[in-house]
Coordinates of C-alpha atoms in Angstrom, one line a residue:
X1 CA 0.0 0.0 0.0
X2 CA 1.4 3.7 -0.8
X3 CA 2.4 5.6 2.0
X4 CA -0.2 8.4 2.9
X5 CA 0.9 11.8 2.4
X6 CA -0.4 14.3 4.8
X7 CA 0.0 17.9 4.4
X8 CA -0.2 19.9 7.5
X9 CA -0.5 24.0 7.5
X10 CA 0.8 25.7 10.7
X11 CA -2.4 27.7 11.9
X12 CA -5.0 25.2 10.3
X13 CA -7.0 22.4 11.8
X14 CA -7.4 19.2 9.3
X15 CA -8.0 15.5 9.6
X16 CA -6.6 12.0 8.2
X17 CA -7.0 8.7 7.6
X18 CA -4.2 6.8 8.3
X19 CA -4.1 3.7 7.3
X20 CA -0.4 2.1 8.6
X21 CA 1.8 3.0 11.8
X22 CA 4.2 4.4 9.3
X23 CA 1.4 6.7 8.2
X24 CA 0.6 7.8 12.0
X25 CA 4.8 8.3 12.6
X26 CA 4.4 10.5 8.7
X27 CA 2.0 13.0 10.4
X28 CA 4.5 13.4 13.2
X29 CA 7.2 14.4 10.6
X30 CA 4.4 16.4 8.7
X31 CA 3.6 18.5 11.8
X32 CA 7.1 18.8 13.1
X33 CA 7.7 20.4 10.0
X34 CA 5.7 23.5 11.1
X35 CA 6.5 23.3 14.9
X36 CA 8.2 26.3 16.3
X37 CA 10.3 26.2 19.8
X38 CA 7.3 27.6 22.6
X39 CA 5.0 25.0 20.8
X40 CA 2.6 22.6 23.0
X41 CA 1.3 19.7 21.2
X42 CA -1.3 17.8 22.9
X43 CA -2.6 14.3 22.2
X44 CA -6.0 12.7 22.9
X45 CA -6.9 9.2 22.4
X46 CA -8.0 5.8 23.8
X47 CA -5.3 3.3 24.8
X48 CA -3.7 2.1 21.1
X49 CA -4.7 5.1 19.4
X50 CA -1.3 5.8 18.4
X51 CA -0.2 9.3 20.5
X52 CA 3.2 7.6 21.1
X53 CA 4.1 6.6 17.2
X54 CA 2.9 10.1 16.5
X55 CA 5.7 11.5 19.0
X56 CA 7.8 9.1 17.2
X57 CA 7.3 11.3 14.1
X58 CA 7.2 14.1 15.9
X59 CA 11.1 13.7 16.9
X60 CA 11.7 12.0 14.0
X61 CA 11.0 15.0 12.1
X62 CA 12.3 17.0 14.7
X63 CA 15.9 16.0 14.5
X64 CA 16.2 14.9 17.8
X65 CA 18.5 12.9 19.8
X66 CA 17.9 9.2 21.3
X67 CA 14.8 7.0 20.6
X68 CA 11.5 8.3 21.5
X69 CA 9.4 6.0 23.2
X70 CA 6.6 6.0 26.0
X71 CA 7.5 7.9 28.8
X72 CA 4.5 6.3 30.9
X73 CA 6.9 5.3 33.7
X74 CA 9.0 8.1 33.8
X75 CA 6.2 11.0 33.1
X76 CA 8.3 12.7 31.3
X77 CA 11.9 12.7 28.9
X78 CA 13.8 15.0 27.3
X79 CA 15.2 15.2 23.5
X80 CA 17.9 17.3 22.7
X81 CA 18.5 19.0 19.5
X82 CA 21.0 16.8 17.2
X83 CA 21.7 19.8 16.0
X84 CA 22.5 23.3 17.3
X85 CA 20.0 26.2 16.7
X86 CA 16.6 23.6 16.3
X87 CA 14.3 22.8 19.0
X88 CA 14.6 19.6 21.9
X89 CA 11.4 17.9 22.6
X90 CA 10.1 16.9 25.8
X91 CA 7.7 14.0 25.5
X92 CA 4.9 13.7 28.8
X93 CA 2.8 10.9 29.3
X94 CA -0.1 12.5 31.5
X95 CA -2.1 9.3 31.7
X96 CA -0.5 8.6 35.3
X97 CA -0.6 12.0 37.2
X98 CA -3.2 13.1 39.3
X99 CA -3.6 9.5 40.8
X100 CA -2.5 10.9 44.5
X101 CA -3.9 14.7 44.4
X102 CA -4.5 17.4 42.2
X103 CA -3.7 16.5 38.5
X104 CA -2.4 20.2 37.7
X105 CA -0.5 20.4 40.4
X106 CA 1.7 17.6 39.1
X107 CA 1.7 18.3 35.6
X108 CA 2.8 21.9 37.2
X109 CA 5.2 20.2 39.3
X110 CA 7.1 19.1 35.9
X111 CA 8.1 22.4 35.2
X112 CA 7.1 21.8 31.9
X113 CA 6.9 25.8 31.2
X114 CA 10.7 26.1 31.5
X115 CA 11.4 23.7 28.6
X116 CA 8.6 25.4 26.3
X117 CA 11.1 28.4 25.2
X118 CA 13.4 25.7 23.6
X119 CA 11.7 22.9 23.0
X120 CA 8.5 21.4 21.5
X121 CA 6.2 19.8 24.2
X122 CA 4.7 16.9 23.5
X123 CA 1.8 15.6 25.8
X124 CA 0.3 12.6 25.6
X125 CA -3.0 12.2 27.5
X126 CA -3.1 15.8 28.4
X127 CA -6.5 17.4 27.0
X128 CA -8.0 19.6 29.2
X129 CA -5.5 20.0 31.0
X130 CA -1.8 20.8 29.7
X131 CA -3.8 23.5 27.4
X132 CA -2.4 26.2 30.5
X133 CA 1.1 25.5 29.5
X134 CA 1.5 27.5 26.4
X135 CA 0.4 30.7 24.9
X136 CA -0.4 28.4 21.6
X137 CA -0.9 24.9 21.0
X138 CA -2.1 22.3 18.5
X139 CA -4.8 19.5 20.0
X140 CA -4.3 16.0 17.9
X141 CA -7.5 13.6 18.6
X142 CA -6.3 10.0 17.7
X143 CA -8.9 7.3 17.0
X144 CA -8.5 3.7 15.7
X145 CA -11.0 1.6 14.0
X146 CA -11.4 -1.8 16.5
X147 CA -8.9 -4.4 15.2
X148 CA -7.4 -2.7 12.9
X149 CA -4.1 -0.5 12.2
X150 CA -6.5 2.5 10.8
X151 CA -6.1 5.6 12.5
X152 CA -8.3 8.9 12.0
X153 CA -6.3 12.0 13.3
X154 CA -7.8 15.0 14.1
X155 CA -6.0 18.5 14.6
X156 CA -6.8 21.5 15.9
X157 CA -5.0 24.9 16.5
X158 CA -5.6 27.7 19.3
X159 CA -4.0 30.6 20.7
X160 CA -1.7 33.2 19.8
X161 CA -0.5 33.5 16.2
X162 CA -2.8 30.1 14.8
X163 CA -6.1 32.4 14.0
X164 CA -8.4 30.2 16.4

């Protein structure tokens, strides 16, 4: 099967289908493309839905160091630039905070806001509430058909400079 090519406009919500993994990973590359350092990138989806091969793409398309993988255990990891002058990314998994107190008090504790001037934030699990974090940001909804490899992405843009 062709690989699906997705074209993604900094400032403007869209949709896919996306057929493969290697298509999900392709819309990380797509939208790293137009990620500036500040950016927030939150993603939404059930369990499977494929938020961490889109970081994959993400940092993939990024440039960044090491290999990007879940950070469920660790909450959160760091990617640095492989080269000087581009943005790091720091990958969250949210899915585990809040379980002993307040969930924005955690994701505060992080000091995620630090990182933002550098680096691309990536959050998995974080609608609703990692929206605080950034001036701007772009929302991703994952869904996957039920035993299948077929994603549908949604995106969406808000706050300063996107026009939403």
């Amino acid at each position: 099967m062709a690989a699906v090519v997705v074209t993604v406009t900094r400032g403007v919500s869209g949709d896919a289908v996306l057929p493969e993994v290697a298509d999900t990973e392709e819309l990380g590359r797509a939208l790293a493309g137009v990620l500036e350092p500040g950016d927030l990138v939150i993603l939404d989806g059930p369990l499977g839905a494929g938020k961490t091969a889109l970081s994959r793409g993400i940092g993939a398309g990024l440039g960044v160091t090491g290999r990007v993988t879940s950070p469920t255990f660790v909450i959160a990891r760091e990617h640095r630039p492989a080269v000087a002058g581009t943005p790091g990314m720091v990958h969250v998994d949210a899915y585990r905070l809040g379980a002993g107190g307040d969930l924005l008090d955690e994701l505060d504790a992080l000091d995620l806001d630090t990182e933002l001037t550098d680096s691309v934030v990536v959050v998995e699990w974080g609608a609703g509430l990692a929206e605080r974090l950034a001036a701007r940001h772009v929302l991703v909804r994952l869904e996957r058909e039920p035993e299948s490899e077929v994603r549908r992405a949604y995106w969406r843009w808000a706050g300063a400079d996107t026009g939403e």
